[in-house]
């Protein structure tokens, strides 16, 4: 520890606090460098020697050392020595900053008592007695912060101690659905059976104005970092960048994975002592240095790329890489038996939580990102049959029915209008009876996938209830973007290995493991109601997503929130609930950015006093596939790419026009001018890179990725004709 006041020169000392034992301190002689060698030889070795004398056995097994991030403590020499002594190194607890009073604080099996030094003053006096040349005030201020953190951290370890009355730290469960539309769930007006999510919504809060990016990996980057995806490393989809690398190669923010400029949420919570676990889709890096185990997860089972066969039905092609990983080990996918993605991911998460509960009482951060209902549309037959005939009236009737349900539930105003469907109703009516039946069945399969997600959520929730953790767990359910309107049914799958022969997309077989389909854009429009367009578009249908939180300890008066929120807000919200500060600009010996998102907690607890999460002066921007948008308060401006870059900015009042029907660009010119200026500021702040010909990177609708088919997450060049919608 280094302390300095305005009147004396800097003093250096190392102080250790033993469980139910005395304060041990070592003052570093003047003109001596307190480097890693000195720290190991003169500080740690003496500590271990003292410790062993006090123990009945001659081993230091089960001893855990909590330390801060000072460079001498993080050096490999120190870690190697501690490993040799069989001592486990733990991250410093909440509020124990780099200037904490203990450069290294020693706790036996996490059982720490403050009885000997019950307050900051007494603890300061104890250390002052050892080093009386340093003013006691310097210690007292620092100790106060340290004790606050330790009381929070060890509140459950000593029920008889005064700090036991403080509430234990909350657990966190973040659940992400893949390509789920705003209106698909029953709490948001959908007809699909989702009783478990309905329960969470009824006893929690529904968010009607929650926003993400328009595609999956950028959203996940913002979720993990609390900042814009152009800063976090996924400025553009990796699957797009590899076909036009000249635009982005080597540019900061376009690394194609979650970069080290951000402190990832699981990393921060891991350093605060949380057990961090995930099971599901990662899509933030494929290489060993980019996988979940390297970004803060203590335990992980992950599908690394953006999509996969839900039954793990794979083509035997040698060039396929291993795309599943368990912790740091890449898995042979053939070893995954009885696999259905939604069920398997839930199983893995529950087992991880059970294993951890047997080892420690540490709070957990659990991340459950499903791959459903992302294409290929596949679901158990006994679930699909429940929806037989339900969608025979077509997507337009479904869209209208869902809008009426949303209005009945108070999610939307009664005077709202639906945007026109670019695929037009006449096209649906021109289909033959068999074509309509085939299309309706794709929607039946989609609905079955959503129901199965709900069933998996229910299983995780039941585990939390059975283990008496439900009431202390903050649960967030969300989608990563709008519904997917990409037509795969007519895409010829061809490659040198001819994988097309492996699929059977006949009416009777679709939904099974050897089918490969998606529903068409008409159903995506229904799923996104009342939004305009769907996934891949910067319009509301692509970025406005369902979100539900359940957290009894918040005691929020809200049942439905119409407040504008973003996925970037989740990190600061969780950190505030966990009483864990963001590390600022330095984390794990690297420079990081601070979050752009804002905590929901003040608003959720006192919405009458704190009316907004983002003020009317805050600007929030979007860019993906060269589509641009900027929002301030109720106004949103968008710019879509066009051939020859001839498109103009559009302006919408989302408080009255959630379908983005009434362009106010010529009526509210001053508002639009301010928003355009804000866009350029956003572009500069986040490092957005746009090619001269923005039309060249527009989002393709025939396939979800530019001129690609993703089969089990691995890219097969299909050389199909690229068909794109005219904006």
XYZ file of C-alpha atoms in Angstrom:
727
model
C 0.000 0.000 0.000
C 1.251 3.491 -0.805
C 0.034 6.517 1.147
C 1.030 10.115 0.828
C -0.091 13.405 2.387
C 0.732 16.985 1.577
C 3.426 17.286 4.240
C 5.395 14.052 4.270
C 7.168 12.098 1.624
C 5.641 8.898 0.279
C 5.672 5.841 2.557
C 5.331 2.280 1.355
C 4.130 -0.701 3.317
C 2.327 -3.988 2.841
C -0.428 -4.806 5.302
C -2.252 -8.087 5.786
C -5.392 -8.817 7.788
C -5.669 -12.390 9.038
C -8.969 -14.038 9.793
C -9.681 -13.453 13.480
C -6.035 -12.558 13.853
C -3.727 -9.600 14.252
C -2.783 -7.028 11.689
C 0.493 -7.917 9.995
C 2.436 -5.167 8.302
C 5.746 -4.757 6.585
C 7.250 -1.333 5.909
C 9.426 -1.104 2.836
C 12.743 0.595 3.650
C 13.334 3.953 2.047
C 15.120 3.925 -1.289
C 14.002 0.343 -1.822
C 12.029 -0.573 -4.904
C 8.846 -2.385 -3.970
C 8.826 -4.417 -7.163
C 7.551 -7.927 -7.806
C 10.745 -9.637 -6.556
C 10.768 -7.678 -3.306
C 7.041 -8.223 -2.901
C 7.412 -11.989 -3.225
C 10.565 -12.435 -1.139
C 10.064 -9.902 1.647
C 6.278 -9.637 1.910
C 4.583 -12.834 0.757
C 7.128 -15.337 2.025
C 7.060 -13.775 5.467
C 3.279 -13.844 5.453
C 3.121 -17.516 4.484
C 5.666 -18.398 7.169
C 3.592 -16.603 9.805
C 0.422 -18.253 8.546
C 1.808 -21.774 8.699
C 2.928 -21.274 12.278
C -0.663 -20.465 13.223
C -2.254 -23.444 11.477
C -2.575 -26.907 12.937
C -1.416 -28.473 9.686
C 1.649 -27.626 7.686
C -0.156 -26.695 4.522
C -1.766 -23.517 3.250
C -4.482 -25.394 1.350
C -7.840 -23.607 1.029
C -6.313 -20.216 1.776
C -7.535 -17.489 -0.556
C -5.798 -14.184 -1.071
C -7.772 -11.112 -2.101
C -5.645 -8.485 -3.770
C -5.952 -5.370 -5.850
C -4.663 -4.731 -9.350
C -1.322 -3.122 -8.498
C 1.316 -4.196 -11.019
C 3.654 -6.039 -8.588
C 0.745 -8.190 -7.452
C -0.381 -9.163 -10.954
C 3.050 -10.338 -12.137
C 3.632 -13.933 -13.198
C 6.410 -14.348 -10.614
C 3.935 -13.632 -7.834
C 1.268 -15.940 -9.223
C 3.740 -18.792 -9.752
C 4.906 -18.522 -6.155
C 1.357 -18.481 -4.788
C 0.455 -21.468 -6.940
C 3.445 -23.372 -5.585
C 2.209 -22.610 -2.078
C -1.268 -23.878 -3.078
C -2.901 -20.539 -2.426
C -5.800 -19.399 -4.583
C -5.699 -15.793 -5.735
C -9.046 -13.987 -5.715
C -10.051 -10.644 -7.154
C -10.472 -7.768 -4.757
C -14.032 -7.344 -3.404
C -16.479 -4.508 -4.166
C -15.270 -1.033 -3.246
C -11.746 -2.321 -2.585
C -10.091 -0.024 -5.103
C -6.458 0.033 -6.093
C -5.724 2.320 -3.121
C -7.378 -0.080 -0.670
C -5.665 -0.358 2.739
C -4.615 -3.922 2.055
C -2.442 -4.387 -0.963
C -3.025 -8.016 -0.154
C -5.829 -9.029 2.221
C -5.790 -12.578 3.557
C -9.004 -14.496 4.272
C -9.365 -18.112 5.316
C -12.095 -19.698 3.181
C -13.711 -16.264 2.795
C -14.645 -16.177 6.519
C -13.688 -12.680 7.535
C -14.589 -10.954 10.781
C -14.390 -7.264 11.538
C -14.844 -7.852 15.267
C -11.232 -6.989 16.108
C -11.372 -3.714 14.199
C -15.096 -2.860 14.000
C -14.755 0.497 12.332
C -12.484 2.605 10.196
C -11.107 4.583 13.123
C -9.989 1.529 15.106
C -8.535 -0.133 12.039
C -6.651 3.030 11.196
C -5.292 3.240 14.740
C -4.028 -0.327 14.529
C -2.059 0.414 11.409
C -1.003 3.828 12.663
C 0.548 2.121 15.668
C 2.770 0.140 13.343
C 3.648 3.068 11.094
C 3.335 6.141 13.288
C 5.075 8.354 10.787
C 2.014 8.327 8.542
C -0.996 10.492 9.500
C -3.906 8.413 10.783
C -6.363 10.450 8.689
C -4.851 9.020 5.524
C -5.782 5.521 6.635
C -9.148 6.308 8.150
C -10.662 7.672 4.945
C -9.448 4.732 2.915
C -10.445 2.141 5.506
C -14.004 3.444 5.518
C -14.409 2.583 1.840
C -12.730 -0.762 2.387
C -14.959 -1.742 5.301
C -18.094 -0.827 3.342
C -17.025 -3.159 0.583
C -16.042 -5.956 2.933
C -19.352 -5.789 4.783
C -21.207 -6.203 1.518
C -18.908 -8.989 0.406
C -18.872 -11.083 3.578
C -22.360 -10.401 4.855
C -23.399 -14.060 4.565
C -20.329 -15.590 6.228
C -21.003 -14.625 9.853
C -24.677 -14.431 10.789
C -23.871 -13.185 14.284
C -21.862 -10.218 13.084
C -23.412 -6.735 12.815
C -23.106 -6.716 9.036
C -25.413 -9.736 8.639
C -28.417 -7.440 8.627
C -27.256 -5.981 5.311
C -28.971 -7.550 2.309
C -26.956 -10.108 0.394
C -25.770 -9.243 -3.071
C -28.201 -10.033 -5.900
C -27.761 -12.730 -8.511
C -28.197 -11.892 -12.191
C -29.722 -13.931 -15.014
C -29.658 -12.454 -18.524
C -31.656 -14.387 -21.135
C -31.443 -13.485 -24.834
C -33.688 -14.839 -27.579
C -32.380 -14.783 -31.145
C -34.453 -12.976 -33.813
C -37.590 -12.753 -31.675
C -40.028 -10.087 -32.851
C -41.595 -7.417 -30.640
C -45.089 -8.945 -30.842
C -44.256 -12.670 -30.619
C -44.635 -13.193 -26.864
C -47.984 -13.307 -25.073
C -46.979 -10.397 -22.753
C -46.551 -8.309 -25.919
C -49.764 -9.304 -27.668
C -48.702 -12.566 -29.273
C -50.780 -15.744 -29.426
C -47.805 -18.080 -28.831
C -48.003 -19.927 -25.512
C -45.356 -18.406 -23.221
C -46.686 -18.869 -19.654
C -43.312 -18.579 -17.926
C -42.433 -15.296 -19.589
C -45.992 -14.152 -18.916
C -45.407 -14.887 -15.223
C -42.168 -12.879 -15.213
C -43.921 -9.999 -16.986
C -46.969 -10.047 -14.702
C -44.797 -9.916 -11.590
C -42.124 -7.740 -13.176
C -41.883 -4.936 -15.731
C -42.397 -4.938 -19.504
C -40.368 -2.459 -21.557
C -42.166 -1.236 -24.674
C -39.417 1.078 -25.951
C -36.276 -1.030 -25.519
C -33.741 -0.834 -28.357
C -30.838 -2.888 -29.675
C -28.747 -2.947 -32.839
C -30.391 -4.254 -35.998
C -28.392 -7.510 -35.992
C -27.101 -9.974 -33.454
C -23.351 -9.624 -32.776
C -23.418 -5.792 -32.532
C -26.185 -6.095 -29.922
C -24.207 -8.674 -27.955
C -21.138 -6.440 -28.019
C -23.176 -3.578 -26.539
C -24.727 -5.872 -23.926
C -21.318 -7.086 -22.749
C -19.618 -3.662 -22.836
C -22.238 -1.018 -22.055
C -20.961 1.017 -24.971
C -21.507 1.343 -28.720
C -20.615 -1.659 -30.863
C -18.362 0.479 -33.086
C -16.192 1.023 -30.013
C -16.475 -2.523 -28.662
C -15.049 -4.211 -31.765
C -18.109 -5.167 -33.830
C -18.578 -2.025 -35.900
C -19.712 -4.264 -38.730
C -20.797 -7.900 -38.919
C -17.724 -10.097 -39.373
C -19.583 -12.066 -42.021
C -19.911 -8.880 -44.079
C -16.412 -7.532 -43.464
C -14.673 -10.601 -44.862
C -16.142 -9.898 -48.298
C -15.142 -6.222 -48.315
C -12.093 -6.072 -46.002
C -10.708 -2.981 -47.694
C -13.306 -0.850 -45.907
C -12.551 -1.887 -42.331
C -9.411 -4.017 -42.052
C -7.085 -2.829 -39.304
C -9.499 -0.147 -38.097
C -10.171 0.258 -34.371
C -13.653 -0.894 -33.488
C -13.828 -3.223 -36.489
C -11.807 -6.116 -35.098
C -14.742 -8.479 -35.557
C -14.772 -9.608 -31.933
C -15.295 -8.100 -28.480
C -12.086 -6.114 -28.179
C -9.957 -5.233 -25.171
C -10.917 -1.562 -25.241
C -13.901 -2.547 -23.111
C -14.199 -4.090 -19.664
C -16.736 -6.861 -20.257
C -19.587 -7.206 -17.780
C -18.602 -10.752 -16.688
C -14.994 -9.610 -16.225
C -16.038 -6.787 -13.906
C -18.345 -9.022 -11.884
C -15.751 -11.788 -11.784
C -13.286 -9.356 -10.228
C -15.968 -8.422 -7.706
C -16.229 -12.047 -6.598
C -19.255 -13.140 -8.618
C -19.408 -16.628 -10.085
C -19.886 -16.008 -13.809
C -21.361 -18.609 -16.131
C -22.903 -18.768 -19.596
C -24.505 -21.308 -21.891
C -25.530 -20.513 -25.452
C -24.599 -18.391 -28.441
C -21.484 -16.204 -28.128
C -20.931 -14.627 -31.592
C -18.216 -12.301 -30.268
C -15.100 -14.110 -31.441
C -14.002 -17.543 -32.634
C -10.311 -17.650 -31.700
C -9.014 -19.031 -28.374
C -8.196 -15.541 -27.099
C -11.744 -14.323 -27.854
C -13.936 -17.040 -26.336
C -16.093 -16.589 -23.204
C -13.479 -18.138 -20.902
C -11.129 -15.290 -21.846
C -13.732 -12.580 -21.232
C -14.667 -13.199 -17.635
C -16.696 -16.398 -17.548
C -15.676 -18.898 -14.864
C -17.751 -21.584 -16.558
C -19.031 -21.614 -20.132
C -20.572 -23.777 -22.819
C -20.905 -21.810 -26.033
C -21.718 -21.930 -29.707
C -19.130 -19.476 -30.983
C -20.546 -18.304 -34.359
C -23.890 -16.807 -35.256
C -26.060 -19.801 -36.131
C -26.298 -23.556 -35.961
C -28.490 -26.524 -36.666
C -30.690 -26.799 -33.594
C -30.393 -30.592 -33.601
C -26.633 -30.544 -34.207
C -27.249 -32.337 -37.504
C -24.088 -31.738 -39.446
C -22.605 -32.467 -42.811
C -19.439 -34.539 -42.668
C -17.074 -32.038 -44.258
C -13.461 -31.925 -43.040
C -13.194 -28.146 -43.422
C -15.776 -27.459 -40.705
C -14.080 -26.036 -37.627
C -15.071 -26.908 -34.084
C -17.637 -24.306 -33.118
C -18.689 -25.430 -29.651
C -16.444 -24.735 -26.687
C -16.605 -25.740 -23.040
C -14.507 -23.299 -21.046
C -11.188 -23.305 -22.967
C -11.688 -26.656 -24.715
C -13.076 -26.831 -28.254
C -15.564 -29.691 -28.505
C -16.093 -32.314 -31.170
C -19.736 -31.637 -31.985
C -20.339 -35.348 -32.547
C -19.948 -35.886 -28.808
C -23.047 -33.772 -28.074
C -25.837 -36.340 -27.806
C -29.617 -35.874 -27.497
C -29.098 -32.310 -28.616
C -31.768 -29.703 -29.172
C -30.200 -26.288 -28.747
C -32.764 -24.652 -26.470
C -33.027 -27.626 -24.123
C -29.293 -28.291 -24.101
C -28.322 -24.710 -23.305
C -30.777 -24.611 -20.401
C -29.496 -27.971 -19.115
C -25.910 -26.745 -19.187
C -26.723 -23.535 -17.324
C -28.708 -25.288 -14.599
C -25.938 -27.834 -14.048
C -23.335 -25.074 -13.894
C -25.328 -23.233 -11.235
C -25.802 -26.454 -9.265
C -22.077 -27.246 -9.346
C -21.221 -23.761 -8.161
C -23.787 -23.858 -5.352
C -22.039 -26.924 -3.944
C -18.722 -25.062 -3.787
C -19.469 -21.519 -2.702
C -22.125 -19.058 -1.588
C -20.837 -16.401 -3.953
C -23.542 -14.591 -5.949
C -23.776 -15.499 -9.626
C -24.014 -13.794 -12.985
C -25.614 -16.185 -15.475
C -25.958 -15.538 -19.208
C -28.334 -17.680 -21.289
C -28.335 -16.588 -24.960
C -30.477 -19.011 -26.974
C -30.035 -19.573 -30.710
C -33.813 -19.894 -31.107
C -35.916 -18.833 -32.870
C -33.129 -17.987 -35.385
C -33.265 -20.029 -38.595
C -33.073 -22.857 -39.529
C -36.585 -23.261 -38.169
C -36.588 -26.554 -36.258
C -38.612 -27.715 -33.267
C -39.927 -30.879 -31.600
C -42.843 -32.317 -33.564
C -45.083 -32.583 -30.493
C -44.801 -28.824 -30.005
C -45.262 -27.935 -33.681
C -48.535 -29.839 -33.870
C -50.064 -27.565 -31.201
C -50.105 -24.728 -33.735
C -51.480 -26.650 -36.698
C -53.950 -24.478 -38.603
C -53.483 -21.452 -36.350
C -51.855 -19.358 -39.062
C -53.930 -20.410 -42.055
C -55.462 -16.921 -42.288
C -52.067 -15.544 -43.230
C -49.575 -13.012 -41.869
C -51.723 -9.939 -42.420
C -54.567 -11.248 -40.270
C -51.988 -12.182 -37.642
C -50.467 -8.721 -37.712
C -53.840 -7.066 -37.249
C -54.816 -9.388 -34.373
C -51.557 -8.760 -32.556
C -51.913 -4.999 -32.877
C -55.379 -5.198 -31.321
C -53.988 -7.290 -28.455
C -51.187 -4.775 -27.865
C -53.714 -1.964 -27.649
C -55.911 -3.990 -25.294
C -52.901 -4.612 -23.029
C -52.082 -0.902 -22.924
C -48.786 -1.360 -24.738
C -49.774 0.906 -27.627
C -52.115 3.879 -28.094
C -55.455 3.223 -29.777
C -54.835 5.625 -32.662
C -51.713 3.905 -34.006
C -51.526 2.814 -37.644
C -49.607 -0.091 -39.141
C -46.957 0.683 -41.769
C -47.560 -0.775 -45.226
C -46.098 -4.202 -45.891
C -43.493 -3.982 -48.624
C -44.344 -7.522 -49.692
C -48.027 -6.433 -50.124
C -51.149 -8.428 -49.355
C -51.909 -9.039 -52.997
C -48.798 -11.216 -53.193
C -50.092 -13.450 -50.387
C -53.502 -13.774 -52.001
C -51.880 -14.828 -55.257
C -50.272 -17.859 -53.613
C -51.818 -21.255 -54.248
C -53.480 -23.223 -51.461
C -50.405 -25.454 -51.104
C -48.041 -22.479 -51.074
C -50.057 -20.823 -48.315
C -50.123 -24.067 -46.327
C -46.347 -24.427 -46.631
C -45.788 -20.825 -45.558
C -48.208 -21.179 -42.642
C -46.360 -24.265 -41.439
C -43.094 -22.321 -41.283
C -44.837 -19.966 -38.867
C -46.130 -22.944 -36.877
C -42.544 -24.158 -36.488
C -41.396 -20.689 -35.473
C -44.121 -20.543 -32.817
C -43.062 -23.945 -31.511
C -39.480 -22.714 -31.181
C -40.642 -19.710 -29.167
C -42.768 -21.925 -26.906
C -39.760 -24.171 -26.316
C -37.676 -21.138 -25.316
C -40.376 -20.272 -22.788
C -40.334 -23.844 -21.477
C -36.549 -23.649 -21.014
C -36.882 -20.328 -19.198
C -39.413 -21.973 -16.903
C -37.002 -24.786 -16.072
C -34.275 -22.311 -15.080
C -36.758 -20.277 -13.034
C -37.984 -23.438 -11.290
C -34.407 -24.278 -10.319
C -34.000 -20.802 -8.839
C -37.220 -21.227 -6.874
C -36.277 -24.690 -5.616
C -32.854 -23.419 -4.519
C -34.459 -20.361 -2.873
C -32.628 -17.921 -5.122
C -35.507 -16.646 -7.241
C -36.442 -13.672 -5.060
C -32.827 -12.497 -4.969
C -32.196 -12.830 -8.709
C -32.479 -9.982 -11.197
C -33.839 -11.590 -14.377
C -33.768 -9.828 -17.732
C -35.277 -11.369 -20.859
C -34.735 -9.684 -24.234
C -34.354 -10.256 -27.952
C -31.162 -9.319 -29.772
C -32.909 -7.612 -32.716
C -36.160 -7.650 -34.643
C -37.680 -10.650 -36.382
C -35.735 -12.074 -39.314
C -37.264 -11.514 -42.746
C -34.675 -13.458 -44.718
C -36.028 -16.003 -47.169
C -33.927 -19.172 -47.170
C -36.457 -21.617 -48.557
C -35.656 -20.764 -52.162
C -31.896 -20.366 -51.799
C -30.037 -23.104 -53.674
C -27.505 -24.595 -51.284
C -24.533 -25.596 -53.386
C -20.854 -26.061 -52.745
C -18.111 -28.434 -53.887
C -19.462 -30.941 -51.354
C -23.093 -30.479 -52.477
C -24.644 -30.132 -49.009
C -28.028 -29.583 -50.636
C -28.588 -33.326 -50.823
C -28.559 -33.487 -47.022
C -31.719 -31.395 -46.658
C -35.322 -32.379 -47.162
C -37.564 -29.332 -47.253
C -40.735 -31.131 -48.238
C -43.874 -29.991 -46.438
C -44.051 -33.120 -44.270
C -40.406 -32.851 -43.188
C -39.832 -29.170 -42.467
C -39.041 -28.528 -38.838
C -37.001 -31.713 -38.522
C -33.228 -31.883 -38.144
C -32.597 -32.435 -41.858
C -34.626 -29.421 -43.019
C -33.243 -25.933 -43.548
C -35.846 -23.170 -43.781
C -36.850 -19.727 -42.568
C -40.209 -18.005 -42.715
C -40.744 -15.313 -45.334
C -40.795 -11.526 -44.774
C -44.579 -11.404 -44.430
C -44.391 -13.257 -41.109
C -41.477 -11.088 -39.994
C -43.657 -8.009 -40.535
C -46.291 -9.593 -38.300
C -43.688 -10.421 -35.653
C -42.412 -6.836 -35.690
C -45.842 -5.192 -35.458
C -46.308 -2.278 -35.243
C -42.743 -1.608 -36.403
C -41.584 -0.927 -39.927
C -39.475 -3.682 -41.532
C -37.446 -6.180 -39.479
C -33.946 -7.455 -38.637
C -31.172 -5.775 -40.592
C -33.042 -2.472 -40.829
C -32.460 0.592 -38.699
C -36.213 1.196 -38.621
C -38.221 0.339 -35.496
C -39.035 -3.168 -36.708
C -35.336 -3.981 -36.701
C -34.183 -2.378 -33.442
C -37.191 -2.192 -31.090
C -37.321 -5.412 -29.099
C -39.293 -7.011 -26.281
C -37.698 -6.819 -22.832
C -38.888 -8.011 -19.429
C -37.245 -7.657 -16.040
C -38.133 -9.407 -12.803
C -36.475 -8.147 -9.630
C -38.526 -8.052 -6.399
C -35.812 -6.218 -4.465
C -36.217 -3.197 -6.758
C -39.723 -2.602 -5.375
C -40.612 -0.618 -8.470
C -44.167 0.714 -8.806
C -44.013 0.121 -12.564
C -45.676 -2.745 -14.419
C -45.152 -1.400 -17.934
C -42.414 1.043 -18.890
C -42.778 3.197 -21.995
C -39.431 4.867 -21.325
C -36.782 4.811 -24.062
C -33.989 2.411 -23.091
C -31.133 0.656 -24.870
C -29.129 -2.531 -24.536
C -26.131 -0.396 -23.506
C -27.980 0.460 -20.288
C -27.876 -3.108 -18.995
C -24.245 -3.074 -17.840
C -24.526 0.083 -15.697
C -27.875 -1.138 -14.349
C -26.415 -4.440 -13.194
C -23.315 -2.823 -11.732
C -25.434 -0.426 -9.684
C -27.561 -3.259 -8.322
C -24.426 -5.239 -7.471
C -22.811 -2.235 -5.751
C -19.839 -2.675 -8.056
C -18.313 0.456 -9.588
C -17.186 0.470 -13.188
C -13.362 0.399 -13.236
C -13.192 3.651 -15.181
C -10.442 3.956 -17.770
C -8.030 1.304 -16.444
C -8.900 -2.357 -16.039
C -6.651 -5.394 -15.693
C -3.630 -3.325 -16.688
C -5.202 -2.080 -19.916
C -6.924 1.131 -20.978
C -10.681 0.779 -21.389
C -13.601 3.035 -22.257
C -16.391 4.011 -19.916
C -20.018 2.976 -20.629
C -22.286 5.086 -22.824
C -25.387 3.462 -21.347
C -27.191 4.686 -18.234
C -28.506 2.801 -15.221
C -32.253 2.181 -15.033
C -32.254 1.922 -11.240
C -33.096 5.551 -10.308
C -35.943 5.563 -12.837
C -37.306 2.148 -11.856
C -37.318 2.891 -8.145
C -38.770 6.408 -8.356
C -40.272 6.984 -11.817
C -42.224 10.047 -10.699
C -39.054 11.763 -9.514
C -36.683 10.377 -12.158
C -38.905 10.527 -15.211
C -36.312 9.506 -17.797
C -33.337 7.186 -18.186
C -32.019 9.290 -21.060
C -32.771 12.990 -20.906
C -34.390 14.943 -23.711
C -30.933 16.300 -24.505
C -29.248 12.896 -24.912
C -28.592 11.650 -28.428
C -28.452 7.915 -29.200
C -27.124 6.806 -32.581
C -27.175 3.681 -34.751
C -25.299 2.526 -37.834
C -25.108 -0.868 -39.466
C -24.989 -1.870 -43.139
C -24.562 1.872 -43.884
C -28.031 2.601 -42.498
C -27.923 5.540 -40.106
C -30.245 6.701 -37.343
C -30.141 9.179 -34.478
C -32.684 9.697 -31.712
C -33.304 12.426 -29.156
C -36.376 12.146 -26.988
C -39.377 11.399 -29.170
C -37.699 12.300 -32.472
C -35.769 9.891 -34.657
C -33.993 10.639 -37.930
C -32.946 7.888 -40.333
C -30.959 7.716 -43.568
C -31.168 4.626 -45.748
C -28.557 3.882 -48.427
C -29.629 4.115 -52.042
C -28.066 3.653 -55.442
C -25.942 6.676 -56.188
C -26.244 7.867 -52.571
C -29.315 9.938 -53.454
C -31.396 9.175 -50.362
C -32.460 11.904 -47.941
C -32.795 11.991 -44.167
C -36.249 11.166 -42.802
C -37.723 12.384 -39.499
C -40.359 10.727 -37.312
C -42.133 11.530 -34.053
C -42.150 8.126 -32.354
C -44.520 9.246 -29.619
C -47.269 9.395 -32.255
C -45.862 7.365 -35.111
C -44.258 4.088 -34.015
C -44.686 2.674 -37.501
C -42.616 5.542 -39.007
C -45.286 6.457 -41.533
C -45.353 10.263 -41.384
C -42.051 11.782 -42.528
C -41.672 15.211 -40.840
C -38.422 16.165 -42.565
C -39.979 19.184 -44.304
C -42.218 20.216 -41.399
C -39.643 20.093 -38.599
C -36.531 21.281 -40.409
C -34.828 22.681 -37.302
C -35.326 19.444 -35.392
C -33.914 17.461 -38.296
C -30.924 19.789 -38.598
C -30.074 19.287 -34.917
C -30.391 15.540 -35.262
C -28.151 15.430 -38.336
C -25.523 17.454 -36.480
C -25.839 15.011 -33.592
C -25.351 12.123 -36.002
C -22.011 13.510 -37.158
C -20.951 13.941 -33.528
C -21.949 10.324 -32.875
C -20.013 9.215 -35.951
C -16.879 10.962 -34.690
C -17.239 9.734 -31.093
C -17.731 6.090 -31.989
C -15.448 5.797 -35.015
C -18.079 4.829 -37.581
C -16.515 4.028 -40.963
C -18.685 4.337 -44.065
C -17.566 3.460 -47.604
C -18.100 5.983 -50.349
C -20.681 3.732 -51.970
C -22.966 2.938 -49.047
C -25.278 0.934 -51.312
C -22.571 -1.736 -51.590
C -23.008 -2.885 -47.987
C -26.782 -2.750 -47.655
C -28.383 -5.653 -45.808
C -29.373 -8.546 -48.097
C -32.837 -9.988 -47.616
C -32.470 -13.238 -49.515
C -29.953 -14.438 -46.959
C -29.071 -13.200 -43.504
C -25.411 -12.699 -44.321
C -23.971 -11.018 -47.402
C -23.697 -13.673 -50.155
C -23.378 -16.477 -47.600
C -25.219 -19.343 -46.063
C -24.350 -20.118 -42.485
C -24.587 -23.812 -41.804
C -23.940 -24.663 -38.151
C -22.248 -21.316 -37.923
C -19.598 -22.148 -40.499
C -19.692 -20.202 -43.723
C -20.231 -22.070 -46.968
C -19.747 -19.985 -50.090
C -22.910 -20.545 -52.041
C -22.336 -18.104 -54.885
C -26.011 -17.282 -55.053
C -27.358 -14.151 -56.636
C -27.607 -11.367 -54.117
C -31.140 -9.959 -54.028
C -31.657 -6.811 -52.000
C -34.728 -4.808 -51.146
C -34.945 -1.284 -52.502
C -35.319 0.953 -49.445
